Amino acid sequence: MDQTRLSPQQLFASGLVIYLVGYLLFDLIDLGEGRMHSGRTRWADLKSTVVFVTFTYGFSPVLKTLTESISTDTIYAMSVFMLLGHLIFFDYGANAAIVSSTLSLNMAIFASVCLASRLPSSLHAFATVTLAIQIFALWPMFQKKLKARAPGCYLTVTVVYTLAAVLGLLTASPTAAVLYALLLLTITFLCPHYLVTLQSSKDNIHGPWDEAEIKEDLSRFLG
């Protein structure tokens, strides 16, 4: 949008269509189970969406001028560190102390607000923040539900989503798209293959630091 290749109206309209399709698919996959447990209705979802969009649009002029006193280089640096933090603390399904979905989401939204404040108008900022909510908050929920209900579809959707991200990056910077694709291939295939290969070289080293093991037959003392 900063290079006028995409208007904020087009971004918001396409995001709205994707949101509606995703909402219907999520409802279809969930089979009403989530609504049964939470007691939440579609009318409540609609009201929450309208309230969020209204407040975000109303505060978009504030978001646009939020970081005027901060240099652009500092904004970019903060955004990079926040997005890296988002990747580090994101819940990938592992039970680890470092995992924090709330912190990961907050860091991603903070980075999005910082970047949105450098766009030409408040409408640009509004469209960027709404897109960030869809990507960082709603999309992981949809993926988690899809993985639990339909693992095959989850894999297909993930591949399509990854290809779309690479193609989208290709339109902005071919070099960045190539580097991103190489990074994905390395993390997805090369690193796991290297880890599995190293398992054959794994060895246990025994020494005085090991716990003591009693190998003598003590049954005569128990009789």
PDB file of C-alpha atoms in Angstrom:
ATOM      1  CA  MET A   1       0.000   0.000   0.000  1.00  0.00           C
ATOM      2  CA  ASP A   2       2.894   2.345   0.681  1.00  0.00           C
ATOM      3  CA  GLN A   3       3.845   2.018  -3.004  1.00  0.00           C
ATOM      4  CA  THR A   4       0.201   2.462  -4.144  1.00  0.00           C
ATOM      5  CA  ARG A   5       0.083  -1.049  -5.616  1.00  0.00           C
ATOM      6  CA  LEU A   6      -2.877  -1.892  -3.407  1.00  0.00           C
ATOM      7  CA  SER A   7      -5.531   0.446  -2.078  1.00  0.00           C
ATOM      8  CA  PRO A   8      -6.785   0.148   1.519  1.00  0.00           C
ATOM      9  CA  GLN A   9     -10.324  -0.320   0.212  1.00  0.00           C
ATOM     10  CA  GLN A  10      -9.238  -3.367  -1.803  1.00  0.00           C
ATOM     11  CA  LEU A  11      -7.319  -4.784   1.156  1.00  0.00           C
ATOM     12  CA  PHE A  12     -10.235  -4.359   3.544  1.00  0.00           C
ATOM     13  CA  ALA A  13     -12.772  -5.774   1.059  1.00  0.00           C
ATOM     14  CA  SER A  14     -10.656  -8.847   0.304  1.00  0.00           C
ATOM     15  CA  GLY A  15      -9.975  -9.340   4.020  1.00  0.00           C
ATOM     16  CA  LEU A  16     -13.692  -9.133   4.757  1.00  0.00           C
ATOM     17  CA  VAL A  17     -14.489 -11.779   2.146  1.00  0.00           C
ATOM     18  CA  ILE A  18     -11.766 -14.069   3.493  1.00  0.00           C
ATOM     19  CA  TYR A  19     -13.039 -13.505   7.037  1.00  0.00           C
ATOM     20  CA  LEU A  20     -16.599 -14.495   6.084  1.00  0.00           C
ATOM     21  CA  VAL A  21     -15.442 -17.604   4.220  1.00  0.00           C
ATOM     22  CA  GLY A  22     -13.180 -18.591   7.107  1.00  0.00           C
ATOM     23  CA  TYR A  23     -15.959 -18.019   9.632  1.00  0.00           C
ATOM     24  CA  LEU A  24     -18.335 -20.283   7.716  1.00  0.00           C
ATOM     25  CA  LEU A  25     -15.667 -22.965   7.297  1.00  0.00           C
ATOM     26  CA  PHE A  26     -14.775 -22.791  11.001  1.00  0.00           C
ATOM     27  CA  ASP A  27     -18.438 -23.210  11.906  1.00  0.00           C
ATOM     28  CA  LEU A  28     -18.745 -26.126   9.501  1.00  0.00           C
ATOM     29  CA  ILE A  29     -15.642 -27.881  10.844  1.00  0.00           C
ATOM     30  CA  ASP A  30     -16.557 -27.278  14.482  1.00  0.00           C
ATOM     31  CA  LEU A  31     -20.032 -28.834  13.975  1.00  0.00           C
ATOM     32  CA  GLY A  32     -21.482 -26.549  16.655  1.00  0.00           C
ATOM     33  CA  GLU A  33     -19.417 -28.149  19.413  1.00  0.00           C
ATOM     34  CA  GLY A  34     -17.725 -24.909  20.437  1.00  0.00           C
ATOM     35  CA  ARG A  35     -21.024 -23.025  20.571  1.00  0.00           C
ATOM     36  CA  MET A  36     -22.529 -25.753  22.694  1.00  0.00           C
ATOM     37  CA  HIS A  37     -19.781 -25.410  25.310  1.00  0.00           C
ATOM     38  CA  SER A  38     -19.497 -21.620  25.267  1.00  0.00           C
ATOM     39  CA  GLY A  39     -23.158 -20.758  24.668  1.00  0.00           C
ATOM     40  CA  ARG A  40     -22.112 -18.061  22.188  1.00  0.00           C
ATOM     41  CA  THR A  41     -24.447 -17.304  19.269  1.00  0.00           C
ATOM     42  CA  ARG A  42     -23.782 -16.045  15.753  1.00  0.00           C
ATOM     43  CA  TRP A  43     -25.517 -12.811  16.676  1.00  0.00           C
ATOM     44  CA  ALA A  44     -22.956 -12.289  19.443  1.00  0.00           C
ATOM     45  CA  ASP A  45     -20.145 -12.922  16.939  1.00  0.00           C
ATOM     46  CA  LEU A  46     -21.644 -10.353  14.571  1.00  0.00           C
ATOM     47  CA  LYS A  47     -21.914  -7.747  17.325  1.00  0.00           C
ATOM     48  CA  SER A  48     -18.303  -8.349  18.389  1.00  0.00           C
ATOM     49  CA  THR A  49     -17.130  -7.936  14.789  1.00  0.00           C
ATOM     50  CA  VAL A  50     -19.060  -4.706  14.308  1.00  0.00           C
ATOM     51  CA  VAL A  51     -17.762  -3.285  17.596  1.00  0.00           C
ATOM     52  CA  PHE A  52     -14.177  -4.172  16.729  1.00  0.00           C
ATOM     53  CA  VAL A  53     -14.366  -2.697  13.221  1.00  0.00           C
ATOM     54  CA  THR A  54     -16.051   0.454  14.500  1.00  0.00           C
ATOM     55  CA  PHE A  55     -13.541   1.065  17.283  1.00  0.00           C
ATOM     56  CA  THR A  56     -10.579   0.301  15.039  1.00  0.00           C
ATOM     57  CA  TYR A  57     -11.849   2.705  12.379  1.00  0.00           C
ATOM     58  CA  GLY A  58     -12.541   5.356  15.003  1.00  0.00           C
ATOM     59  CA  PHE A  59      -9.077   5.073  16.536  1.00  0.00           C
ATOM     60  CA  SER A  60      -7.225   4.745  13.223  1.00  0.00           C
ATOM     61  CA  PRO A  61      -6.324   8.494  13.168  1.00  0.00           C
ATOM     62  CA  VAL A  62      -4.734   7.995  16.592  1.00  0.00           C
ATOM     63  CA  LEU A  63      -2.850   4.939  15.347  1.00  0.00           C
ATOM     64  CA  LYS A  64      -1.653   6.944  12.354  1.00  0.00           C
ATOM     65  CA  THR A  65      -0.101   9.666  14.546  1.00  0.00           C
ATOM     66  CA  LEU A  66       0.933   7.408  17.419  1.00  0.00           C
ATOM     67  CA  THR A  67       4.621   7.227  16.509  1.00  0.00           C
ATOM     68  CA  GLU A  68       5.214  10.565  14.797  1.00  0.00           C
ATOM     69  CA  SER A  69       7.943  11.490  17.281  1.00  0.00           C
ATOM     70  CA  ILE A  70       9.838   8.227  16.639  1.00  0.00           C
ATOM     71  CA  SER A  71      12.195   7.853  13.700  1.00  0.00           C
ATOM     72  CA  THR A  72      11.300   5.473  10.877  1.00  0.00           C
ATOM     73  CA  ASP A  73      14.443   3.376  11.393  1.00  0.00           C
ATOM     74  CA  THR A  74      13.495   2.823  15.029  1.00  0.00           C
ATOM     75  CA  ILE A  75       9.987   1.800  13.987  1.00  0.00           C
ATOM     76  CA  TYR A  76      11.336  -0.747  11.527  1.00  0.00           C
ATOM     77  CA  ALA A  77      13.799  -2.115  14.089  1.00  0.00           C
ATOM     78  CA  MET A  78      11.075  -2.463  16.742  1.00  0.00           C
ATOM     79  CA  SER A  79       8.791  -4.184  14.243  1.00  0.00           C
ATOM     80  CA  VAL A  80      11.481  -6.705  13.317  1.00  0.00           C
ATOM     81  CA  PHE A  81      12.213  -7.552  16.956  1.00  0.00           C
ATOM     82  CA  MET A  82       8.516  -7.794  17.810  1.00  0.00           C
ATOM     83  CA  LEU A  83       7.817 -10.134  14.895  1.00  0.00           C
ATOM     84  CA  LEU A  84      10.812 -12.277  15.850  1.00  0.00           C
ATOM     85  CA  GLY A  85       9.420 -12.432  19.370  1.00  0.00           C
ATOM     86  CA  HIS A  86       6.072 -13.459  17.916  1.00  0.00           C
ATOM     87  CA  LEU A  87       7.749 -16.394  16.153  1.00  0.00           C
ATOM     88  CA  ILE A  88       9.678 -17.392  19.285  1.00  0.00           C
ATOM     89  CA  PHE A  89       6.745 -17.369  21.716  1.00  0.00           C
ATOM     90  CA  PHE A  90       4.117 -18.687  19.288  1.00  0.00           C
ATOM     91  CA  ASP A  91       2.261 -21.844  20.294  1.00  0.00           C
ATOM     92  CA  TYR A  92       3.413 -24.506  17.826  1.00  0.00           C
ATOM     93  CA  GLY A  93       1.797 -27.295  19.838  1.00  0.00           C
ATOM     94  CA  ALA A  94       4.734 -28.055  22.132  1.00  0.00           C
ATOM     95  CA  ASN A  95       4.450 -28.005  25.919  1.00  0.00           C
ATOM     96  CA  ALA A  96       7.278 -25.635  26.790  1.00  0.00           C
ATOM     97  CA  ALA A  97       7.726 -22.848  29.300  1.00  0.00           C
ATOM     98  CA  ILE A  98       8.641 -20.379  26.564  1.00  0.00           C
ATOM     99  CA  VAL A  99       5.275 -20.747  24.814  1.00  0.00           C
ATOM    100  CA  SER A 100       2.913 -17.813  25.391  1.00  0.00           C
ATOM    101  CA  SER A 101       0.074 -17.269  22.946  1.00  0.00           C
ATOM    102  CA  THR A 102      -0.920 -13.978  24.576  1.00  0.00           C
ATOM    103  CA  LEU A 103       2.578 -12.518  24.446  1.00  0.00           C
ATOM    104  CA  SER A 104       3.062 -13.736  20.881  1.00  0.00           C
ATOM    105  CA  LEU A 105      -0.192 -12.117  19.734  1.00  0.00           C
ATOM    106  CA  ASN A 106       0.523  -8.835  21.525  1.00  0.00           C
ATOM    107  CA  MET A 107       3.974  -8.579  19.972  1.00  0.00           C
ATOM    108  CA  ALA A 108       2.584  -9.207  16.485  1.00  0.00           C
ATOM    109  CA  ILE A 109      -0.187  -6.606  16.879  1.00  0.00           C
ATOM    110  CA  PHE A 110       2.300  -4.094  18.288  1.00  0.00           C
ATOM    111  CA  ALA A 111       4.535  -4.585  15.247  1.00  0.00           C
ATOM    112  CA  SER A 112       1.537  -4.171  12.936  1.00  0.00           C
ATOM    113  CA  VAL A 113       0.495  -0.927  14.639  1.00  0.00           C
ATOM    114  CA  CYS A 114       4.055   0.394  14.343  1.00  0.00           C
ATOM    115  CA  LEU A 115       4.167  -0.371  10.626  1.00  0.00           C
ATOM    116  CA  ALA A 116       0.645   0.977  10.075  1.00  0.00           C
ATOM    117  CA  SER A 117       1.651   4.310  11.613  1.00  0.00           C
ATOM    118  CA  ARG A 118       4.075   4.867   8.734  1.00  0.00           C
ATOM    119  CA  LEU A 119       1.429   4.513   6.010  1.00  0.00           C
ATOM    120  CA  PRO A 120       0.005   7.560   4.159  1.00  0.00           C
ATOM    121  CA  SER A 121      -3.440   7.849   5.790  1.00  0.00           C
ATOM    122  CA  SER A 122      -5.584   6.648   8.673  1.00  0.00           C
ATOM    123  CA  LEU A 123      -7.545   4.438   6.272  1.00  0.00           C
ATOM    124  CA  HIS A 124      -4.319   2.633   5.416  1.00  0.00           C
ATOM    125  CA  ALA A 125      -3.667   2.129   9.130  1.00  0.00           C
ATOM    126  CA  PHE A 126      -7.202   0.795   9.667  1.00  0.00           C
ATOM    127  CA  ALA A 127      -6.911  -1.737   6.826  1.00  0.00           C
ATOM    128  CA  THR A 128      -3.485  -2.888   8.070  1.00  0.00           C
ATOM    129  CA  VAL A 129      -4.599  -3.433  11.669  1.00  0.00           C
ATOM    130  CA  THR A 130      -7.712  -5.382  10.625  1.00  0.00           C
ATOM    131  CA  LEU A 131      -5.574  -7.567   8.375  1.00  0.00           C
ATOM    132  CA  ALA A 132      -3.131  -8.131  11.258  1.00  0.00           C
ATOM    133  CA  ILE A 133      -5.984  -9.327  13.491  1.00  0.00           C
ATOM    134  CA  GLN A 134      -7.061 -11.803  10.819  1.00  0.00           C
ATOM    135  CA  ILE A 135      -3.536 -13.147  10.285  1.00  0.00           C
ATOM    136  CA  PHE A 136      -2.225 -13.259  13.852  1.00  0.00           C
ATOM    137  CA  ALA A 137      -5.412 -13.917  15.870  1.00  0.00           C
ATOM    138  CA  LEU A 138      -8.074 -15.587  13.720  1.00  0.00           C
ATOM    139  CA  TRP A 139      -5.939 -17.618  11.318  1.00  0.00           C
ATOM    140  CA  PRO A 140      -4.131 -19.634  14.060  1.00  0.00           C
ATOM    141  CA  MET A 141      -7.513 -20.486  15.609  1.00  0.00           C
ATOM    142  CA  PHE A 142      -8.762 -21.758  12.259  1.00  0.00           C
ATOM    143  CA  GLN A 143      -5.581 -23.763  11.677  1.00  0.00           C
ATOM    144  CA  LYS A 144      -5.761 -25.353  15.118  1.00  0.00           C
ATOM    145  CA  LYS A 145      -9.360 -26.410  14.595  1.00  0.00           C
ATOM    146  CA  LEU A 146      -8.624 -27.700  11.083  1.00  0.00           C
ATOM    147  CA  LYS A 147      -5.630 -29.699  12.310  1.00  0.00           C
ATOM    148  CA  ALA A 148      -7.749 -31.361  14.991  1.00  0.00           C
ATOM    149  CA  ARG A 149     -10.680 -32.181  12.703  1.00  0.00           C
ATOM    150  CA  ALA A 150      -9.099 -32.744   9.266  1.00  0.00           C
ATOM    151  CA  PRO A 151      -5.313 -33.248   9.268  1.00  0.00           C
ATOM    152  CA  GLY A 152      -5.213 -33.871   5.511  1.00  0.00           C
ATOM    153  CA  CYS A 153      -6.988 -30.611   4.733  1.00  0.00           C
ATOM    154  CA  TYR A 154      -4.757 -28.852   7.252  1.00  0.00           C
ATOM    155  CA  LEU A 155      -1.640 -29.922   5.348  1.00  0.00           C
ATOM    156  CA  THR A 156      -3.122 -28.810   2.021  1.00  0.00           C
ATOM    157  CA  VAL A 157      -4.198 -25.432   3.388  1.00  0.00           C
ATOM    158  CA  THR A 158      -0.762 -24.892   4.942  1.00  0.00           C
ATOM    159  CA  VAL A 159       1.012 -25.594   1.640  1.00  0.00           C
ATOM    160  CA  VAL A 160      -1.326 -23.288  -0.285  1.00  0.00           C
ATOM    161  CA  TYR A 161      -0.941 -20.560   2.337  1.00  0.00           C
ATOM    162  CA  THR A 162       2.857 -20.862   2.190  1.00  0.00           C
ATOM    163  CA  LEU A 163       2.916 -20.660  -1.605  1.00  0.00           C
ATOM    164  CA  ALA A 164       0.642 -17.615  -1.491  1.00  0.00           C
ATOM    165  CA  ALA A 165       2.998 -15.927   0.986  1.00  0.00           C
ATOM    166  CA  VAL A 166       6.010 -16.624  -1.242  1.00  0.00           C
ATOM    167  CA  LEU A 167       4.215 -15.335  -4.342  1.00  0.00           C
ATOM    168  CA  GLY A 168       3.051 -12.236  -2.488  1.00  0.00           C
ATOM    169  CA  LEU A 169       6.592 -11.545  -1.347  1.00  0.00           C
ATOM    170  CA  LEU A 170       7.813 -12.141  -4.891  1.00  0.00           C
ATOM    171  CA  THR A 171       5.790  -9.185  -6.153  1.00  0.00           C
ATOM    172  CA  ALA A 172       7.525  -6.908  -3.650  1.00  0.00           C
ATOM    173  CA  SER A 173      11.088  -8.288  -3.678  1.00  0.00           C
ATOM    174  CA  PRO A 174      12.277 -11.322  -5.687  1.00  0.00           C
ATOM    175  CA  THR A 175      15.436 -11.567  -3.584  1.00  0.00           C
ATOM    176  CA  ALA A 176      13.474 -11.622  -0.338  1.00  0.00           C
ATOM    177  CA  ALA A 177      11.106 -14.241  -1.793  1.00  0.00           C
ATOM    178  CA  VAL A 178      14.002 -16.531  -2.724  1.00  0.00           C
ATOM    179  CA  LEU A 179      15.621 -16.135   0.701  1.00  0.00           C
ATOM    180  CA  TYR A 180      12.282 -16.791   2.401  1.00  0.00           C
ATOM    181  CA  ALA A 181      11.683 -19.926   0.315  1.00  0.00           C
ATOM    182  CA  LEU A 182      15.182 -21.218   1.126  1.00  0.00           C
ATOM    183  CA  LEU A 183      14.599 -20.542   4.824  1.00  0.00           C
ATOM    184  CA  LEU A 184      11.316 -22.465   4.754  1.00  0.00           C
ATOM    185  CA  LEU A 185      12.915 -25.422   2.964  1.00  0.00           C
ATOM    186  CA  THR A 186      15.790 -25.461   5.437  1.00  0.00           C
ATOM    187  CA  ILE A 187      13.561 -25.374   8.521  1.00  0.00           C
ATOM    188  CA  THR A 188      10.939 -27.767   7.156  1.00  0.00           C
ATOM    189  CA  PHE A 189      13.102 -30.418   5.473  1.00  0.00           C
ATOM    190  CA  LEU A 190      16.849 -29.946   5.926  1.00  0.00           C
ATOM    191  CA  CYS A 191      16.939 -29.433   9.709  1.00  0.00           C
ATOM    192  CA  PRO A 192      14.655 -32.422  10.538  1.00  0.00           C
ATOM    193  CA  HIS A 193      16.604 -34.626   8.109  1.00  0.00           C
ATOM    194  CA  TYR A 194      19.870 -33.573   9.726  1.00  0.00           C
ATOM    195  CA  LEU A 195      18.452 -34.254  13.198  1.00  0.00           C
ATOM    196  CA  VAL A 196      17.279 -37.746  12.223  1.00  0.00           C
ATOM    197  CA  THR A 197      20.639 -38.488  10.581  1.00  0.00           C
ATOM    198  CA  LEU A 198      22.514 -37.519  13.718  1.00  0.00           C
ATOM    199  CA  GLN A 199      20.513 -39.991  15.820  1.00  0.00           C
ATOM    200  CA  SER A 200      22.700 -42.843  14.512  1.00  0.00           C
ATOM    201  CA  SER A 201      25.741 -41.118  16.020  1.00  0.00           C
ATOM    202  CA  LYS A 202      24.121 -40.696  19.405  1.00  0.00           C
ATOM    203  CA  ASP A 203      26.006 -42.333  22.252  1.00  0.00           C
ATOM    204  CA  ASN A 204      25.695 -42.422  26.027  1.00  0.00           C
ATOM    205  CA  ILE A 205      28.808 -41.501  27.960  1.00  0.00           C
ATOM    206  CA  HIS A 206      29.081 -43.199  31.348  1.00  0.00           C
ATOM    207  CA  GLY A 207      31.239 -41.971  34.191  1.00  0.00           C
ATOM    208  CA  PRO A 208      31.421 -41.157  37.899  1.00  0.00           C
ATOM    209  CA  TRP A 209      28.683 -38.566  37.456  1.00  0.00           C
ATOM    210  CA  ASP A 210      26.078 -41.306  36.854  1.00  0.00           C
ATOM    211  CA  GLU A 211      23.725 -42.401  39.613  1.00  0.00           C
ATOM    212  CA  ALA A 212      24.845 -45.432  41.579  1.00  0.00           C
ATOM    213  CA  GLU A 213      23.308 -48.754  40.525  1.00  0.00           C
ATOM    214  CA  ILE A 214      23.148 -51.744  42.878  1.00  0.00           C
ATOM    215  CA  LYS A 215      23.847 -54.864  40.825  1.00  0.00           C
ATOM    216  CA  GLU A 216      24.367 -57.340  43.689  1.00  0.00           C
ATOM    217  CA  ASP A 217      21.564 -59.768  44.468  1.00  0.00           C
ATOM    218  CA  LEU A 218      20.011 -58.510  47.714  1.00  0.00           C
ATOM    219  CA  SER A 219      17.288 -61.148  47.961  1.00  0.00           C
ATOM    220  CA  ARG A 220      19.148 -62.928  50.796  1.00  0.00           C
ATOM    221  CA  PHE A 221      18.739 -59.873  52.983  1.00  0.00           C
ATOM    222  CA  LEU A 222      14.995 -59.774  52.387  1.00  0.00           C
ATOM    223  CA  GLY A 223      14.290 -63.368  53.369  1.00  0.00           C
TER     224      GLY A 223
END
